[in-house]
Coordinates of C-alpha atoms in Angstrom, one line a residue:
M30 CA -15.6 -27.1 15.9
A31 CA -12.0 -27.5 17.2
I32 CA -11.1 -25.6 20.4
Y33 CA -7.7 -23.9 20.6
T34 CA -6.2 -23.1 23.9
R35 CA -2.9 -21.6 25.2
K36 CA -1.9 -25.1 26.3
K37 CA -1.9 -26.4 22.7
Y38 CA 0.8 -24.0 21.6
F39 CA 2.4 -22.5 24.7
S40 CA 2.6 -25.2 27.4
Q41 CA 5.8 -26.0 29.0
K42 CA 5.9 -29.4 27.3
R43 CA 5.3 -27.9 23.9
R44 CA 8.0 -25.3 24.5
W45 CA 10.5 -27.9 25.6
Q46 CA 9.8 -30.2 22.7
S47 CA 10.2 -27.3 20.2
W48 CA 13.6 -26.7 21.7
L49 CA 14.4 -30.4 21.4
D50 CA 13.3 -30.3 17.7
V51 CA 15.8 -27.5 17.1
E52 CA 18.6 -29.4 18.9
A53 CA 17.8 -32.5 16.8
A54 CA 17.9 -30.6 13.5
L55 CA 21.2 -28.9 14.6
A56 CA 22.8 -32.2 15.3
R57 CA 21.7 -33.6 12.0
V58 CA 23.1 -30.7 10.1
L59 CA 26.4 -30.6 12.1
G60 CA 26.8 -34.4 11.5
R61 CA 26.3 -34.0 7.7
E62 CA 28.7 -31.2 7.6
G63 CA 31.4 -33.1 9.5
I64 CA 31.4 -30.7 12.5
I65 CA 30.4 -33.4 14.9
P66 CA 30.6 -37.2 14.4
Q67 CA 27.8 -38.7 12.4
W68 CA 27.1 -41.4 15.0
A69 CA 26.7 -38.7 17.7
A70 CA 24.4 -36.7 15.5
C71 CA 22.1 -39.7 14.9
K72 CA 22.0 -40.5 18.6
I73 CA 21.2 -36.9 19.6
A74 CA 18.4 -36.7 17.0
E75 CA 17.0 -40.0 18.2
T76 CA 17.0 -38.9 21.8
S77 CA 15.6 -35.4 21.3
K78 CA 12.1 -36.4 22.4
L79 CA 10.7 -35.2 25.7
E80 CA 9.4 -38.6 26.7
Q81 CA 13.1 -39.9 26.6
L82 CA 14.2 -37.3 29.2
D83 CA 13.9 -37.4 32.9
K84 CA 11.3 -34.6 33.2
K85 CA 11.5 -34.5 37.0
A86 CA 15.2 -34.0 36.9
L87 CA 14.8 -31.4 34.2
R88 CA 12.4 -29.4 36.3
K89 CA 14.8 -29.6 39.2
E90 CA 17.7 -28.5 37.1
V91 CA 15.7 -25.6 35.6
K92 CA 14.8 -24.4 39.1
R93 CA 18.4 -24.8 40.3
T94 CA 20.1 -23.0 37.4
M95 CA 17.3 -20.7 36.3
A96 CA 18.5 -21.4 32.7
P97 CA 15.9 -23.6 31.0
V98 CA 17.7 -24.2 27.7
H99 CA 21.0 -25.0 29.5
A100 CA 19.1 -27.4 31.8
L101 CA 17.4 -29.1 28.8
A102 CA 20.7 -29.4 27.0
C103 CA 22.3 -31.1 30.1
E104 CA 19.4 -33.6 30.3
L105 CA 19.6 -34.3 26.6
A106 CA 23.3 -34.8 26.9
K107 CA 22.8 -37.3 29.8
A108 CA 20.2 -39.2 27.8
S109 CA 22.4 -39.3 24.7
G110 CA 25.2 -41.2 26.5
E111 CA 28.6 -41.0 24.7
A112 CA 27.1 -38.6 22.2
G113 CA 26.2 -36.1 25.0
G114 CA 29.4 -34.2 24.6
W115 CA 28.2 -32.9 21.2
V116 CA 24.8 -31.6 22.3
H117 CA 24.1 -27.9 21.8
W118 CA 27.2 -27.5 19.7
G119 CA 27.8 -23.9 18.6
A120 CA 24.3 -22.7 19.8
T121 CA 23.2 -20.3 22.5
T122 CA 20.1 -20.1 24.6
Q123 CA 18.3 -17.4 22.5
N124 CA 19.1 -19.3 19.3
I125 CA 17.1 -22.3 20.6
I126 CA 14.3 -20.3 22.1
D127 CA 13.8 -18.1 19.0
A128 CA 14.0 -21.1 16.6
G129 CA 11.6 -23.2 18.7
R130 CA 9.1 -20.3 18.9
L131 CA 9.1 -20.1 15.1
L132 CA 8.2 -23.8 14.8
V133 CA 5.3 -23.2 17.2
L134 CA 4.2 -20.1 15.4
R135 CA 4.2 -22.0 12.1
D136 CA 1.6 -24.4 13.5
V137 CA -0.3 -21.4 14.9
Q138 CA -0.3 -19.8 11.4
K139 CA -1.5 -23.0 9.7
D140 CA -4.4 -23.4 12.2
L141 CA -5.3 -19.7 12.1
K142 CA -5.6 -19.8 8.3
H143 CA -7.7 -23.0 8.5
Q144 CA -10.1 -21.3 10.8
L145 CA -10.2 -18.1 8.7
A146 CA -11.0 -20.3 5.7
L147 CA -14.0 -21.8 7.6
V148 CA -15.2 -18.3 8.4
L149 CA -14.8 -17.2 4.8
N150 CA -16.7 -20.2 3.6
C151 CA -19.5 -19.4 6.1
F152 CA -19.6 -15.9 4.7
A153 CA -19.6 -17.2 1.1
Y154 CA -22.6 -19.5 1.8
L155 CA -24.6 -16.6 3.3
A156 CA -23.6 -14.2 0.6
D157 CA -24.9 -16.6 -2.1
K158 CA -28.0 -17.5 -0.1
H159 CA -29.0 -13.8 0.4
A160 CA -27.5 -12.3 -2.7
E161 CA -31.1 -11.2 -3.7
T162 CA -32.4 -10.5 -0.1
S163 CA -33.2 -6.8 -0.3
M164 CA -32.6 -4.5 2.7
V165 CA -31.8 -0.9 3.5
G166 CA -28.2 0.1 3.2
R167 CA -27.0 2.5 5.9
T168 CA -24.3 5.2 6.1
N169 CA -23.6 7.3 9.2
R170 CA -26.2 5.0 10.8
Q171 CA -29.0 6.5 8.6
Q172 CA -30.9 4.8 5.8
A173 CA -29.1 5.4 2.5
L174 CA -29.9 3.2 -0.5
P175 CA -31.4 -0.2 -1.1
I176 CA -28.9 -3.1 -1.1
T177 CA -29.0 -6.8 -0.5
F178 CA -27.9 -8.7 2.6
G179 CA -25.5 -10.6 0.4
F180 CA -23.9 -7.4 -0.7
K181 CA -23.3 -6.5 3.0
I182 CA -21.7 -9.8 3.6
A183 CA -19.5 -9.3 0.5
S184 CA -17.8 -6.4 2.3
W185 CA -16.9 -8.7 5.2
I186 CA -15.5 -11.2 2.8
D187 CA -13.4 -8.5 1.1
E188 CA -11.9 -7.4 4.4
F189 CA -11.1 -10.8 5.7
L190 CA -9.5 -11.7 2.3
R191 CA -7.2 -8.8 2.8
I192 CA -6.3 -10.0 6.3
W193 CA -5.6 -13.4 4.8
D194 CA -3.2 -11.7 2.3
Q195 CA -1.5 -9.7 5.1
L196 CA -1.0 -12.8 7.2
E197 CA 0.5 -14.7 4.3
E198 CA 2.6 -11.8 3.2
C199 CA 4.4 -11.4 6.5
E200 CA 5.4 -15.1 6.6
E201 CA 8.4 -14.4 4.5
R202 CA 9.8 -12.1 7.2
L203 CA 8.5 -13.9 10.2
F204 CA 9.8 -17.4 9.5
E205 CA 13.5 -16.4 9.2
L206 CA 16.1 -18.4 11.3
R207 CA 18.7 -16.4 13.1
F208 CA 21.3 -18.8 14.5
G209 CA 24.5 -16.9 14.9
G210 CA 25.6 -18.1 18.3
A211 CA 25.9 -16.0 21.5
I212 CA 25.9 -12.6 19.8
G213 CA 25.2 -13.4 16.2
A214 CA 28.7 -13.4 14.7
F215 CA 29.3 -17.2 14.7
H216 CA 32.1 -17.1 17.3
S217 CA 31.7 -20.8 18.1
L218 CA 31.3 -22.1 14.6
G219 CA 33.8 -19.8 12.9
E220 CA 33.9 -19.7 9.1
A221 CA 31.5 -22.7 8.8
G222 CA 28.9 -20.8 10.8
P223 CA 26.9 -19.0 8.0
D224 CA 26.6 -22.2 6.0
I225 CA 25.6 -24.1 9.0
S226 CA 22.8 -21.6 9.7
I227 CA 21.6 -21.8 6.1
R228 CA 21.5 -25.7 6.2
L229 CA 19.7 -25.6 9.6
A230 CA 17.1 -23.2 8.2
E231 CA 16.5 -25.6 5.3
E232 CA 16.3 -28.5 7.8
L233 CA 13.7 -26.7 9.9
G234 CA 11.7 -25.4 6.8
L235 CA 12.6 -21.8 7.6
R236 CA 14.3 -19.1 5.6
P237 CA 17.9 -18.1 6.3
A238 CA 18.4 -14.5 7.6
R239 CA 20.6 -11.8 6.2
Y240 CA 21.8 -10.9 9.7
E241 CA 22.0 -13.5 12.4
G242 CA 21.7 -11.2 15.5
R243 CA 19.1 -11.8 18.2
V244 CA 17.6 -8.4 18.9
Q245 CA 15.3 -8.0 15.9
V246 CA 11.7 -8.0 17.2
D247 CA 10.1 -6.0 14.4
V248 CA 8.8 -9.1 12.6
L249 CA 7.1 -10.4 15.8
M250 CA 5.6 -7.0 16.4
E251 CA 4.3 -7.0 12.9
Y252 CA 2.7 -10.4 13.4
V253 CA 1.0 -9.4 16.6
S254 CA -0.3 -6.2 15.1
R255 CA -1.7 -8.1 12.1
L256 CA -3.5 -10.5 14.4
G257 CA -4.9 -7.4 16.0
I258 CA -6.4 -6.4 12.6
I259 CA -8.6 -9.6 12.9
G260 CA -10.1 -7.9 15.9
V261 CA -10.9 -4.7 13.9
A262 CA -12.6 -6.7 11.2
A263 CA -14.5 -9.0 13.6
Y264 CA -15.7 -6.0 15.6
R265 CA -17.1 -4.4 12.5
V266 CA -19.1 -7.5 11.5
A267 CA -20.2 -8.1 15.1
S268 CA -21.3 -4.5 15.5
D269 CA -23.4 -4.6 12.4
L270 CA -25.0 -7.9 13.5
Y271 CA -25.6 -6.6 17.1
Q272 CA -27.4 -3.5 15.8
M273 CA -29.5 -5.4 13.3
M274 CA -30.6 -7.6 16.2
Q275 CA -32.2 -4.7 18.0
S276 CA -35.9 -5.0 18.7
E277 CA -36.6 -1.8 16.7
V278 CA -34.8 -3.4 13.7
G279 CA -35.3 -7.1 14.0
E280 CA -33.5 -8.1 10.8
L281 CA -31.4 -10.7 12.5
A282 CA -31.4 -12.9 15.6
E283 CA -29.3 -15.6 17.2
D284 CA -31.3 -18.9 17.0
F285 CA -30.6 -21.1 20.1
G286 CA -34.0 -22.8 20.4
A287 CA -36.7 -22.4 23.0
A288 CA -34.7 -23.6 26.0
V289 CA -32.3 -20.6 26.1
V290 CA -33.4 -17.9 28.5
G291 CA -32.9 -14.2 27.5
S292 CA -33.4 -12.6 30.9
S293 CA -34.0 -13.7 34.5
T294 CA -36.7 -11.2 35.1
M295 CA -38.2 -10.4 31.6
P296 CA -39.6 -13.5 30.1
H297 CA -40.2 -11.9 26.7
K298 CA -36.6 -11.0 26.1
S299 CA -34.3 -12.9 23.7
N300 CA -30.9 -11.3 24.3
P301 CA -28.1 -11.7 21.9
K302 CA -25.4 -13.7 23.6
L303 CA -22.7 -14.9 21.2
V304 CA -22.3 -11.6 19.4
V305 CA -21.9 -9.7 22.7
R306 CA -19.1 -12.0 23.7
L307 CA -17.6 -11.6 20.2
I308 CA -17.6 -7.8 20.5
A309 CA -15.8 -7.9 23.9
N310 CA -13.1 -10.3 22.6
A311 CA -12.7 -8.4 19.4
N312 CA -12.1 -5.2 21.3
R313 CA -9.5 -7.0 23.5
L314 CA -7.7 -8.4 20.4
R315 CA -7.6 -4.9 18.9
S316 CA -5.9 -3.6 22.1
L317 CA -3.4 -6.5 22.1
G318 CA -2.5 -5.8 18.5
A319 CA -1.9 -2.1 19.2
G320 CA 0.1 -3.1 22.4
A321 CA 2.8 -4.6 20.2
Y322 CA 4.1 -1.1 19.6
S323 CA 4.5 -0.4 23.3
L324 CA 7.0 -3.2 23.9
T325 CA 10.3 -2.2 25.3
P326 CA 12.8 -1.8 22.4
P327 CA 15.8 -4.2 22.9
S328 CA 19.2 -2.8 23.8
F329 CA 22.6 -3.6 22.4
E330 CA 23.1 -7.1 21.0
G331 CA 20.7 -9.0 23.2
D332 CA 18.0 -8.1 25.8
S333 CA 15.9 -10.6 27.8
V334 CA 13.5 -8.0 28.9
T335 CA 12.1 -7.6 25.4
N336 CA 12.1 -11.3 24.8
R337 CA 10.0 -12.0 27.9
E338 CA 7.6 -9.2 27.1
M339 CA 7.2 -10.4 23.5
Q340 CA 6.6 -14.0 24.5
K341 CA 3.8 -13.0 26.8
Q342 CA 2.3 -10.6 24.1
L343 CA 2.4 -13.4 21.5
Q344 CA 0.7 -15.9 23.8
D345 CA -2.1 -13.5 24.8
T346 CA -2.6 -12.3 21.2
V347 CA -2.6 -15.7 19.6
E348 CA -5.1 -17.1 22.1
C349 CA -7.4 -14.1 21.7
A350 CA -7.2 -14.3 17.9
F351 CA -8.4 -17.9 18.0
C352 CA -11.1 -16.9 20.4
V353 CA -12.3 -14.2 18.1
I354 CA -12.2 -16.3 14.9
L355 CA -14.0 -19.2 16.5
G356 CA -16.5 -16.9 18.1
L357 CA -17.2 -15.3 14.8
Q358 CA -17.9 -18.7 13.2
K359 CA -20.3 -19.5 16.1
V360 CA -22.2 -16.3 15.6
I361 CA -22.6 -16.8 11.9
D362 CA -23.6 -20.5 12.4
S363 CA -26.3 -19.4 14.8
L364 CA -27.6 -16.5 12.7
S365 CA -31.3 -16.4 11.8
V366 CA -32.1 -13.9 9.0
N367 CA -35.5 -12.3 9.0
S368 CA -35.9 -11.4 5.4
N369 CA -39.5 -10.3 5.9
S370 CA -38.3 -7.7 8.4
M371 CA -35.6 -6.5 5.9
T372 CA -38.2 -6.2 3.1
K373 CA -40.7 -4.5 5.4
R374 CA -38.2 -1.9 6.5
L375 CA -37.0 -1.3 3.0
V376 CA -40.5 -0.8 1.6
S377 CA -41.4 1.6 4.4
S378 CA -38.5 3.8 3.5
G379 CA -38.4 2.9 -0.2
K380 CA -39.4 6.3 -1.6
E381 CA -36.7 8.2 0.2
T382 CA -34.0 5.5 -0.2
S383 CA -34.8 5.5 -4.0
M384 CA -34.2 9.2 -4.4
E385 CA -30.8 8.8 -6.0
N386 CA -32.3 6.6 -8.6
V387 CA -34.9 9.3 -9.4
M388 CA -32.3 12.0 -9.4
M389 CA -30.0 10.3 -11.9
H390 CA -33.0 9.7 -14.2
L391 CA -34.1 13.3 -14.0
A392 CA -30.5 14.5 -14.3
K393 CA -30.3 13.2 -17.9
L394 CA -33.1 15.7 -18.7
I395 CA -32.3 18.8 -16.6
G396 CA -28.7 18.3 -15.3
R397 CA -27.5 16.6 -12.1
G398 CA -27.2 19.7 -9.9
A399 CA -30.7 20.9 -10.8
A400 CA -32.1 17.4 -10.3
H401 CA -30.5 17.2 -6.9
D402 CA -32.0 20.5 -5.8
V403 CA -35.5 19.6 -7.0
L404 CA -35.5 16.3 -5.1
H405 CA -34.0 17.8 -2.0
E406 CA -36.7 20.5 -1.9
A407 CA -39.4 17.8 -2.4
I408 CA -38.0 15.7 0.5
V409 CA -38.0 18.7 2.8
K410 CA -41.6 19.6 1.9
S411 CA -42.7 16.0 2.5
R412 CA -41.1 15.9 5.9
T413 CA -42.6 19.2 6.8
N414 CA -46.2 18.9 5.6
G415 CA -46.6 15.1 5.6
K416 CA -47.6 14.8 2.0
P417 CA -46.2 11.8 0.0
V418 CA -43.0 12.8 -1.7
D419 CA -44.1 11.4 -5.1
E420 CA -47.2 13.7 -5.0
I421 CA -45.0 16.7 -4.4
L422 CA -42.6 15.7 -7.2
L423 CA -45.4 15.2 -9.7
S424 CA -46.8 18.7 -8.8
Q425 CA -43.5 20.3 -9.9
P426 CA -43.1 21.4 -13.5
E427 CA -39.7 19.7 -13.8
F428 CA -41.5 16.3 -13.3
R429 CA -44.8 17.1 -15.0
N430 CA -43.0 18.0 -18.2
N431 CA -40.5 15.2 -18.2
I432 CA -41.6 12.1 -16.2
E433 CA -44.9 10.3 -16.1
K434 CA -46.4 8.9 -12.9
E435 CA -45.9 5.3 -14.0
T436 CA -42.2 5.9 -14.7
L437 CA -41.8 7.6 -11.3
N438 CA -43.4 4.7 -9.5
H439 CA -41.0 2.4 -11.2
L440 CA -38.1 4.5 -10.2
L441 CA -39.3 4.6 -6.6
D442 CA -39.5 0.8 -6.3
P443 CA -36.6 -0.2 -4.0
E444 CA -36.6 -3.8 -5.2
K445 CA -35.6 -2.5 -8.6
N446 CA -32.9 -0.2 -7.2
I447 CA -30.3 -2.4 -5.6
G448 CA -27.6 -1.5 -8.1
Q449 CA -25.1 -4.4 -8.7
S450 CA -25.6 -5.9 -5.2
V451 CA -26.4 -9.3 -6.5
R452 CA -23.5 -9.6 -8.9
I453 CA -21.0 -8.3 -6.2
A454 CA -22.4 -10.7 -3.6
R455 CA -22.0 -13.7 -5.8
Q456 CA -18.6 -12.6 -7.1
L457 CA -17.1 -12.2 -3.6
A458 CA -18.6 -15.5 -2.5
A459 CA -16.9 -17.3 -5.4
T460 CA -13.6 -15.5 -4.7
A461 CA -13.8 -16.6 -1.0
R462 CA -14.4 -20.3 -1.9
E463 CA -11.6 -20.2 -4.5
R464 CA -9.0 -18.6 -2.2
T465 CA -9.7 -21.1 0.6
S466 CA -10.3 -24.3 -1.4
Q467 CA -7.0 -25.8 -0.2
F468 CA -8.2 -25.7 3.5
K469 CA -11.4 -27.7 3.0

């Protein structure tokens, strides 16, 4: 499993190279459009590689000027020789920073979707494998109706597919190039400016923007908040798993082998480990996503305060998003399903969890409302006097006159009362594999 770190996307070297990639693309476009000499454009593009610059001198210049893009442009100009006078033509600092960040985020997005695809395929495998593994379904943390474990997993697939859609849907807005110069009105490039920006967007594989200003942060806020939704979905999955791992439930476990120790003082314990870490990270990701809306709104036509806050928020959220997705995959890979425990718990509660099935059968004979009242009264009596609910039901005239004991036993069998759980589990598994097939 690949490991993603802040360094991969947000190191100083990666940031500098993304700026150089933009400078190279700008030079190529300006050369083709006749704004700068073609020979100069070729030389600048060839030289726009970090290994061709004096990095020691670059760091010194950044420290001296406190203007990183200016310092980088100066070093690129020196390395480009006679072509140096055409470096950074018509651009401003924030143009380079914003465009470079989009190039990095494009790689982030590609890798995120790849990891989400792996998670969805893990879900699909489990949903198919346990499409017919019966268990108790729960609502409000109380036993409700019989389902299958595959049906439960199908709900996870459904949610993560929507997250996949939301991440893809925001790409059209996120990957827009705004390259209008110092304030967005193409003061340096004049009438050629808008066309240059369109050509540069094409060169970089981005979309041209309607407005070339530099204070629009709504799309970055949207992206951060959507990454936060991954935390919401992952927390729901992890919370279910964590509770199903309780000793009193015992339907799931993390399988690490005999060497892993659960407790330093209680030898019998086998504590969940990965799912606990996942819940903590998912909670942090949720808070980071919500934090996008607390950023300082930018002022006038440019504001470095917001830019700095947003960059830090992006870095933290992207790193946490990868941590959560990879953590989720580790939990699923380590999962041990105790189908016997699931069946045992379902059978022990089968009569009560099958009441809806009995009610709907009786409703055809005496009406739904009346059937509900009859069964509710029988359940209350059973819980009060300890008699089996089926005995109480058969003693009532509504049952004696309409339903035979054999029919009632059949209706109370939880294994025959799982609704469309199997079909839904297999359907969602197939959908997950189909939607993510390009990332295999």
